[in-house]
Short mmCIF file of C-alpha atoms in Angstrom, two decimals:
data_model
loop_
_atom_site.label_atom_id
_atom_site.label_comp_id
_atom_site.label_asym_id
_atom_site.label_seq_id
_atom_site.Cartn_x
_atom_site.Cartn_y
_atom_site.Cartn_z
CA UNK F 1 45.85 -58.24 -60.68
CA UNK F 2 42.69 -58.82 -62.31
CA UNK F 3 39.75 -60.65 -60.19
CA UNK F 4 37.45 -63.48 -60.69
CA UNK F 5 34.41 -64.38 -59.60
CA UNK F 6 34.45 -68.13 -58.75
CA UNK F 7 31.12 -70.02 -60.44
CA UNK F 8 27.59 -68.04 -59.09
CA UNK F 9 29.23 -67.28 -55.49
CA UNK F 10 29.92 -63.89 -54.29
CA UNK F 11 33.73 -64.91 -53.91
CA UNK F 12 36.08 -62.51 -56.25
CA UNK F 13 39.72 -64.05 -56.35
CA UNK F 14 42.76 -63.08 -58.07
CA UNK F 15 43.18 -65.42 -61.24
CA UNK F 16 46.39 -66.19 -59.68
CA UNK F 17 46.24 -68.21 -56.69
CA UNK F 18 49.21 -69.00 -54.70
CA UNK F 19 49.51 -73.42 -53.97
CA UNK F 20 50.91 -74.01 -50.94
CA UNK F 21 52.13 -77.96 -51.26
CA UNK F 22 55.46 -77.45 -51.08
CA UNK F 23 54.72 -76.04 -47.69
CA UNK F 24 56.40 -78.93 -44.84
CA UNK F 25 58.52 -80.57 -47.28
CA UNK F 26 60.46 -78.46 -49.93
CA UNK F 27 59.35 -74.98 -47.91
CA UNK F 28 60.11 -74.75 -43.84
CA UNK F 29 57.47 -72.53 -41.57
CA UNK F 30 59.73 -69.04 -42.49
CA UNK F 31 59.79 -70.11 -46.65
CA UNK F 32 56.23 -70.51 -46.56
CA UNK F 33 55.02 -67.22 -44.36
CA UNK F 34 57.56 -65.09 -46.49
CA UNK F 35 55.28 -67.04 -49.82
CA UNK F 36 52.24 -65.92 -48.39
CA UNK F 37 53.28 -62.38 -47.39
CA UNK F 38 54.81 -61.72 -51.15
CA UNK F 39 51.47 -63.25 -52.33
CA UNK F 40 49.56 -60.72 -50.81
CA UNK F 41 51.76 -57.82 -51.78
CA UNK F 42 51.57 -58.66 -55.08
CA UNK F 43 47.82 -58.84 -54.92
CA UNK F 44 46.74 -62.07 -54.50
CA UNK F 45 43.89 -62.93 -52.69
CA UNK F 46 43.94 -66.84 -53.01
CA UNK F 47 45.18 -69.54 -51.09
CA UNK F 48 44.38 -73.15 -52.07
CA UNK F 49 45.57 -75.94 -49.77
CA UNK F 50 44.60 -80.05 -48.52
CA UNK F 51 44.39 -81.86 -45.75
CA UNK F 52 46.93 -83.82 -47.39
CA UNK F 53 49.92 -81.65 -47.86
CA UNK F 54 52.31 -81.31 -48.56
CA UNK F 55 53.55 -83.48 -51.33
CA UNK F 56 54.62 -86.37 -51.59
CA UNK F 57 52.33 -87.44 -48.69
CA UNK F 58 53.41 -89.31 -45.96
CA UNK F 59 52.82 -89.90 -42.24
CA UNK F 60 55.45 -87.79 -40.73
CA UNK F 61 54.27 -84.75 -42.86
CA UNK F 62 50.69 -85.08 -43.52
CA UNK F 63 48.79 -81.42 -41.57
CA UNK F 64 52.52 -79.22 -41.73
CA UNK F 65 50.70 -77.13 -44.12
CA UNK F 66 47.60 -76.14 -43.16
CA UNK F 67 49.14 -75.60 -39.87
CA UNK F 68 51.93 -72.92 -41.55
CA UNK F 69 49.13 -71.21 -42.99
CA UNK F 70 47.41 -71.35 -39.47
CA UNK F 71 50.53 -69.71 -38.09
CA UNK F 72 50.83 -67.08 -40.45
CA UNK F 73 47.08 -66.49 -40.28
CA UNK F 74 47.02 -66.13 -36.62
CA UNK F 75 50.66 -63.88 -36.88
CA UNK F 76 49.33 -61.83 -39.12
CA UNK F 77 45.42 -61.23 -38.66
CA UNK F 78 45.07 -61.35 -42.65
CA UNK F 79 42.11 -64.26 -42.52
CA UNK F 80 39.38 -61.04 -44.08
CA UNK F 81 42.15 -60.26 -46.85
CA UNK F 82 42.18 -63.69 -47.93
CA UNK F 83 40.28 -66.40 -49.56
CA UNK F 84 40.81 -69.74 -47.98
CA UNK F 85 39.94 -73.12 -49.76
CA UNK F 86 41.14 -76.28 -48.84
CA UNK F 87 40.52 -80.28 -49.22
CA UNK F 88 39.11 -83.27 -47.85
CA UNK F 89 40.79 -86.53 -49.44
CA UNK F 90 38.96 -89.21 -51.15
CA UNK F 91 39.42 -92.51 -50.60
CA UNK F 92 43.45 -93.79 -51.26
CA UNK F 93 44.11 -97.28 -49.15
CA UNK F 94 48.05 -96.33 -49.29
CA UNK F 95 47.58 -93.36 -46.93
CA UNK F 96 46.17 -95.12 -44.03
CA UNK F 97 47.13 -92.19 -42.02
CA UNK F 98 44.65 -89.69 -42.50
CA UNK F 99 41.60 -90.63 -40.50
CA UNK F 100 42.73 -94.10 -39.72
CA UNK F 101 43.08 -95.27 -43.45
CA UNK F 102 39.31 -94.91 -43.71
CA UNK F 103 39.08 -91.18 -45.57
CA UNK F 104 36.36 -90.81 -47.66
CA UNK F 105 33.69 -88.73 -49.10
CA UNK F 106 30.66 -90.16 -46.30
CA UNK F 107 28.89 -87.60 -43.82
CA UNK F 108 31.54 -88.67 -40.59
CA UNK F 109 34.40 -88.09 -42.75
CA UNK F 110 33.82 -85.07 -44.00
CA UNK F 111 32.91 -83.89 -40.47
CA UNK F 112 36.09 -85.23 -39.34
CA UNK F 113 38.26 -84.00 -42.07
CA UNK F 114 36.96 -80.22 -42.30
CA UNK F 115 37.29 -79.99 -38.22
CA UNK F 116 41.05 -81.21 -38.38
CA UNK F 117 41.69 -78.89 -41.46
CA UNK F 118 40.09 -75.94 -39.47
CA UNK F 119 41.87 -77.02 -36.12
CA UNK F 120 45.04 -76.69 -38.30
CA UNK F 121 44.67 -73.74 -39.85
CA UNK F 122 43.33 -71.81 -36.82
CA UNK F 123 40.20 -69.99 -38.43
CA UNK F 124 36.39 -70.94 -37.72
CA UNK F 125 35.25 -71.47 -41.34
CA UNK F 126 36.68 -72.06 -45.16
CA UNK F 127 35.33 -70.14 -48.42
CA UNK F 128 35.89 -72.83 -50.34
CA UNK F 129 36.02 -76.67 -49.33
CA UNK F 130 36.91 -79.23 -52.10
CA UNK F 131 36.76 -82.78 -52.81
CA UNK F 132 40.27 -83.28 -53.61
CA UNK F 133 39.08 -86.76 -55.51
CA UNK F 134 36.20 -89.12 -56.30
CA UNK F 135 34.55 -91.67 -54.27
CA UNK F 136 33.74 -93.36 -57.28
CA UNK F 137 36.53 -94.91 -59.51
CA UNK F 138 37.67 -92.85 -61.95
CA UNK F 139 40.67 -92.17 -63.90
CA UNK F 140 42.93 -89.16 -62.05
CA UNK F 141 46.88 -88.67 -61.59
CA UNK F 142 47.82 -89.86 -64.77
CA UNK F 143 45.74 -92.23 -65.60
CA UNK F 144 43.49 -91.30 -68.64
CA UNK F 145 41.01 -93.98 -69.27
CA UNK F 146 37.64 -95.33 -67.47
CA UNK F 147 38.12 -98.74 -66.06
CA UNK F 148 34.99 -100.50 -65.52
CA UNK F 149 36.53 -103.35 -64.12
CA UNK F 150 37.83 -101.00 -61.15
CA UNK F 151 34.40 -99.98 -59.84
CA UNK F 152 34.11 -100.06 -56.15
CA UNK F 153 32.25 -99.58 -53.22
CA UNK F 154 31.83 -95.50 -53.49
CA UNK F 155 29.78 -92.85 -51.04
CA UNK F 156 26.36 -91.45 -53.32
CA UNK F 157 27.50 -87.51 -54.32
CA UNK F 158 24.06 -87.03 -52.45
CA UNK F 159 24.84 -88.18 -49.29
CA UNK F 160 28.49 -86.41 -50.01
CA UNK F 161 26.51 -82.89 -50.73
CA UNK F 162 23.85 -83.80 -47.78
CA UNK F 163 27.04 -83.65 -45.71
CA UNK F 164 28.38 -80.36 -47.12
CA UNK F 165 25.06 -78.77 -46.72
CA UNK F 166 24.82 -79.19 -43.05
CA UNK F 167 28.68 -77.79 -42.63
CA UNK F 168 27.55 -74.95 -44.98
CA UNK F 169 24.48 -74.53 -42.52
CA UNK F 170 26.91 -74.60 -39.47
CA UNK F 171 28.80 -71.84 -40.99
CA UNK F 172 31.68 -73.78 -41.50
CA UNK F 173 32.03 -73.66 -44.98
CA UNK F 174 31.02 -70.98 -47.04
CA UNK F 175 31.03 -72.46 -50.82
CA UNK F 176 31.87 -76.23 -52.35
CA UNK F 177 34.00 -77.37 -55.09
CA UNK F 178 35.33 -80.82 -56.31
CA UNK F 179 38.73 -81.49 -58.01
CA UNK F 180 39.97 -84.42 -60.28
CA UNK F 181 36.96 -84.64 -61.76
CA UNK F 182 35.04 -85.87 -64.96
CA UNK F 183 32.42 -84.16 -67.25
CA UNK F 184 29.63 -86.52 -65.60
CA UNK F 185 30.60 -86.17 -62.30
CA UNK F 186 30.20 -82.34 -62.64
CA UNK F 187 26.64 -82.91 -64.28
CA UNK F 188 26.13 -85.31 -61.70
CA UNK F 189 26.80 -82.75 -58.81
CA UNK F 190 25.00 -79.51 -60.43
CA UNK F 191 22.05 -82.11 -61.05
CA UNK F 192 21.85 -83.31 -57.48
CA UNK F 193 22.29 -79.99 -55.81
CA UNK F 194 19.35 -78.44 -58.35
CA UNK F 195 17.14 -81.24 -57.71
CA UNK F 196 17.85 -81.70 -54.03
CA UNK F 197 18.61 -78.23 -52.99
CA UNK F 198 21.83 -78.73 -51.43
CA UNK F 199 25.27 -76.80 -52.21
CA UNK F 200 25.70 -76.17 -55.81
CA UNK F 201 29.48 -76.24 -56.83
CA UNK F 202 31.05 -73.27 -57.54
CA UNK F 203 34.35 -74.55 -58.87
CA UNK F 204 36.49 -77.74 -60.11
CA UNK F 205 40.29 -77.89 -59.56
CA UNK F 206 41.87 -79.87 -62.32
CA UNK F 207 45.44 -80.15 -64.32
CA UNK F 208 45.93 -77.70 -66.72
CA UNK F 209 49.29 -77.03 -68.50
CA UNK F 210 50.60 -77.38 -72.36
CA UNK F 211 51.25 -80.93 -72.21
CA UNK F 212 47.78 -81.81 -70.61
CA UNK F 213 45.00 -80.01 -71.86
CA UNK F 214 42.54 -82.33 -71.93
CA UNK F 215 39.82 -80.13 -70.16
CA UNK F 216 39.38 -78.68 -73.69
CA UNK F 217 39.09 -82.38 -75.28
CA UNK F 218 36.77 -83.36 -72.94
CA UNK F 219 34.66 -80.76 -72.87
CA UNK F 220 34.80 -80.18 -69.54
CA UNK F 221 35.17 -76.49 -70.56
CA UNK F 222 31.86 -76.41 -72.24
CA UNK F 223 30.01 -78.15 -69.56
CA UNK F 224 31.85 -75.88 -66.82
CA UNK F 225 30.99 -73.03 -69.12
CA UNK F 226 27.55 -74.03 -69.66
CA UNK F 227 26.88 -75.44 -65.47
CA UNK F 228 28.72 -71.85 -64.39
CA UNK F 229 31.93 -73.99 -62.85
CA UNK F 230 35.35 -71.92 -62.67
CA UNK F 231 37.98 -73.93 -63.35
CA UNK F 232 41.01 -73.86 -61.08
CA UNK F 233 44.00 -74.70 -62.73
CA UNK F 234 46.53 -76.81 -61.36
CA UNK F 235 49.94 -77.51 -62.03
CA UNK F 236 50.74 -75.25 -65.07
CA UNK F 237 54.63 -76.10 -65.04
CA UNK F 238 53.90 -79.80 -64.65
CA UNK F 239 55.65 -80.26 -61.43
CA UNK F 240 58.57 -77.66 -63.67
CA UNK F 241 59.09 -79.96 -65.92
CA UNK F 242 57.75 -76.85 -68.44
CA UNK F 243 60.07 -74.21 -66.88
CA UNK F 244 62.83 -76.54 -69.13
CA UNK F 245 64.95 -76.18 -65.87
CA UNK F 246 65.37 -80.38 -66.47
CA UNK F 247 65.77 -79.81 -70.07
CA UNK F 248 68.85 -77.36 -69.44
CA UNK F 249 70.10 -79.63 -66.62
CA UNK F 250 68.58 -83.17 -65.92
CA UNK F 251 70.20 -82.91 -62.57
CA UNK F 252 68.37 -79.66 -61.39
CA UNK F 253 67.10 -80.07 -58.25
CA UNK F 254 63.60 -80.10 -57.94
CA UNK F 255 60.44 -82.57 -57.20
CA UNK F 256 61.18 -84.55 -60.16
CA UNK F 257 64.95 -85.51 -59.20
CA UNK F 258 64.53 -85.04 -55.37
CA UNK F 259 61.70 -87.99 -54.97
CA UNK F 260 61.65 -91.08 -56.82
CA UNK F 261 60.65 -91.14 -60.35
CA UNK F 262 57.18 -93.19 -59.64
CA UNK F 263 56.02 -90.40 -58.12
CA UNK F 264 55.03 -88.43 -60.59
CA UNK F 265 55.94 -90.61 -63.77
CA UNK F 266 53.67 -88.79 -66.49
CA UNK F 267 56.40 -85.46 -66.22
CA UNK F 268 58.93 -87.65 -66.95
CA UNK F 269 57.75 -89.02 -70.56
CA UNK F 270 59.84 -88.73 -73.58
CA UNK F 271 57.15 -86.77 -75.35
CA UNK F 272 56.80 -84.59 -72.61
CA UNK F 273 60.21 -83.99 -72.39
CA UNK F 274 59.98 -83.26 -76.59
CA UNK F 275 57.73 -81.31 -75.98
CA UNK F 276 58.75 -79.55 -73.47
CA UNK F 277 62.09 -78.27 -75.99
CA UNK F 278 59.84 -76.95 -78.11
CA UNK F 279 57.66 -74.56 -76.04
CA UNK F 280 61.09 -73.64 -74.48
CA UNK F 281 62.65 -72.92 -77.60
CA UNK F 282 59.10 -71.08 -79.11
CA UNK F 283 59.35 -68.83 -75.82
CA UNK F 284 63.04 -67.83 -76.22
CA UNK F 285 62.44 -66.76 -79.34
CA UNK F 286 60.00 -64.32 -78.41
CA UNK F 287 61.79 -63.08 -75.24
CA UNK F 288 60.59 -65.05 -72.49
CA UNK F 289 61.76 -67.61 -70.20
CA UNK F 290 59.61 -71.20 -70.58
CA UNK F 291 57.88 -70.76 -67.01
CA UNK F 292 56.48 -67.44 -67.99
CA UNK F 293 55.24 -68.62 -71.54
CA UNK F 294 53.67 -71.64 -69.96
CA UNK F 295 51.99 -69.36 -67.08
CA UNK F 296 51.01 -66.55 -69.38
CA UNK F 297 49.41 -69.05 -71.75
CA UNK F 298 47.17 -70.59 -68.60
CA UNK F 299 46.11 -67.21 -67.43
CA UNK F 300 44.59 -66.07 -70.73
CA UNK F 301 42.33 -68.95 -71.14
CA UNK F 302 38.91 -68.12 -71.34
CA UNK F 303 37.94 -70.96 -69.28
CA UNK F 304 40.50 -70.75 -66.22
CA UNK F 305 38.83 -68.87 -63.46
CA UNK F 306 42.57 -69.01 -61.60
CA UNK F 307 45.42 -70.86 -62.01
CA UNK F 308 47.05 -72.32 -58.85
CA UNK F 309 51.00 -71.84 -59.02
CA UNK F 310 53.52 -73.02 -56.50
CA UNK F 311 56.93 -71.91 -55.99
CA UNK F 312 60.01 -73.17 -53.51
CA UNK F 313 61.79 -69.37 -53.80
CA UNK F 314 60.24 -65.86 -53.42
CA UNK F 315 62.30 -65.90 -56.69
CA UNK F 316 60.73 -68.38 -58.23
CA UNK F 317 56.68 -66.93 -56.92
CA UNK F 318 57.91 -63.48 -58.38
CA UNK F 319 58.58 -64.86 -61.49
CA UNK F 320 55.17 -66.83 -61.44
CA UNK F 321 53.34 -63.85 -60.87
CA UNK F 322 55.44 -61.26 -63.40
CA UNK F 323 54.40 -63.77 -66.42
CA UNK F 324 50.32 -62.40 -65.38
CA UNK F 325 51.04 -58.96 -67.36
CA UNK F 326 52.82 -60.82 -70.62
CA UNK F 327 50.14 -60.88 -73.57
CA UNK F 328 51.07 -63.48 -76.10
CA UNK F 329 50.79 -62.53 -79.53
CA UNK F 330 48.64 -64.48 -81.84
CA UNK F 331 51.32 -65.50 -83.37
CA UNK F 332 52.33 -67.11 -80.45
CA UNK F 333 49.48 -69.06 -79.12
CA UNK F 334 48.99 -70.31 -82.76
CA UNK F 335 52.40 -71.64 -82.37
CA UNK F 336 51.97 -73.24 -79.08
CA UNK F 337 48.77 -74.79 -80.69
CA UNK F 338 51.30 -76.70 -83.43
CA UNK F 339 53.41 -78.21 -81.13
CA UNK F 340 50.16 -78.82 -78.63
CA UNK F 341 48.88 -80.80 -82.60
CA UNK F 342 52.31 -82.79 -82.31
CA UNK F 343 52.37 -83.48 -79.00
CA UNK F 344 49.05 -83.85 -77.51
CA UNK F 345 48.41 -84.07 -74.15
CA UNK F 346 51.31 -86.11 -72.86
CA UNK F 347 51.17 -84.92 -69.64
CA UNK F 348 47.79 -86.11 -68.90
#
């Protein structure tokens, strides 16, 4: 498994990274501690969760992850063999259930949110704390263009850092990253943290698959390249929409036919789905299955530090993690990149 170093910390991670979402809702306690012992055996070193999970959020759920992971932490003794990040949620009035409907990115919060998330997961400190979204309004989870007429109220990324200095002082957290976030808001962060001396970021955890790639159009990649931000890549299979398990059968269970279609709408598009034939098709001409096509593809990307994969069967994780030793031919990515010219970014 080849290793990363995330941005200009001393943190090496496997450029695989086992998500843990699914952990509480599609995955019981036992799933999700058999996940995280595979992970490990197959040499990954990375575990990314939220406060939040798992997905869809709700009040009944909200914590059942972090506190598997605690379990299996505390069963095991592994918390030195890993690398633990997690999230603190931005501001969402729907989910007035975490911290009393008042979550967001302001000194108390974050306070609050990292000692639940710690509490949970049974260790004294994080390597890697994340915003898991803005303060500010911007466009995230499928929507793709700025709305000035949404601006709002929103917590100063100084005052945001300020707080994630003292927790880094505290020994709470070792390193800082954001997630969901734009080209300015990442020059906005390095700049503060330069000029202010407070935690620089070290990474930024954003979609990334073949029907979204707008990291490259954006040039986020240059100014992540440029800043010294790793990318973390987020759901390559587009909630498995690119696996083409829907594509072979529309009724295949999975998140998008178990939970309502408004849930995660932008998977279900008719150019995604178009799309989505195509890569299939591409990668079963050249002897792969779609999932390991669209996973080898996000591995060897320059810019992806590690890409974040999820899985609700060891079957399914083993899968995940075989596609890390394909090598696509040249041929191959310069296909992918004529169907990404037909269809682009539909996903995002």
């Amino acid at each position: 498994m080849k290793m990363h170093r995330l941005g200009k910390t001393d943190l090496l991670v496997s450029r695989i990274c086992l998500g843990t979402m699914t952990f509480g809702e599609q995955n019981t306690e036992a799933d999700a501690h058999a996940q995280l012992d595979y992970a490990l055996e197959r040499g990954i070193n990375f575990i990314d969760t939220a406060e939040m999970y798992p997905v869809p959020p709700s009040a009944g759920t909200q914590g059942a992850t972090e506190r598997f992971i605690g379990t299996w932490l505390k069963k095991t003794g592994k918390r030195h063999d890993i690398v633990l990040a997690t999230k603190a949620a931005g501001p969402n009035a729907n989910q007035t259930w975490i911290r009393g409907g008042r979550h967001n990115l302001d000194p108390a919060n974050i306070r609050a949110a990292l000692d639940a998330s710690l509490q949970r997961l049974q260790t004294d400190h994080v390597d890697l704390y994340q915003l898991h979204w803005p303060s500010r309004n911007v466009p995230i989870f499928g929507a793709n263009s700025f709305e000035p007429k949404k601006e709002r109220n929103s917590v100063p990324i100084e005052d945001t850092l300020g707080a994630l200095d003292d927790l880094v002082k505290a020994g709470k957290i070792r390193h800082v990253g954001v997630s969901n976030e734009s080209p300015w808001g990442v020059c906005e962060y390095v700049k503060q943290s330069e000029t202010k001396g407070l935690p620089r970021i070290a990474t930024i955890q954003n979609l990334y698959n073949l029907t979204a790639r707008a990291f490259e159009t954006t040039l986020l990649d240059e100014v992540c390249y440029r800043e010294d931000v790793s990318l973390l890549a987020y759901s390559p299979l587009a909630f498995g929409q690119l696996s083409a398990k829907y594509v072979d059968d529309p009724q295949a269970v999975g998140r998008l036919t178990i939970y309502p279609p408004t849930w995660s709408p932008r998977y279900l598009r008719p150019m995604v789905v178009e799309a989505t034939k195509e890569y299939a098709a591409l990668a079963r001409a050249n002897g792969m299955t779609p999932a390991q096509m669209a996973l080898a593809w996000c591995y060897s990307r320059w810019f992806v530090a590690s890409t974040i994969i999820g899985a609700t069967t060891l079957a399914q994780l083993k899968e995940n993690i075989d596609a890390e030793s394909i090598v696509l031919s040249d041929e191959v990515v310069k296909a992918i990149d004529g169907i990404h010219a037909r269809y682009t970014n539909p996903g995002q």
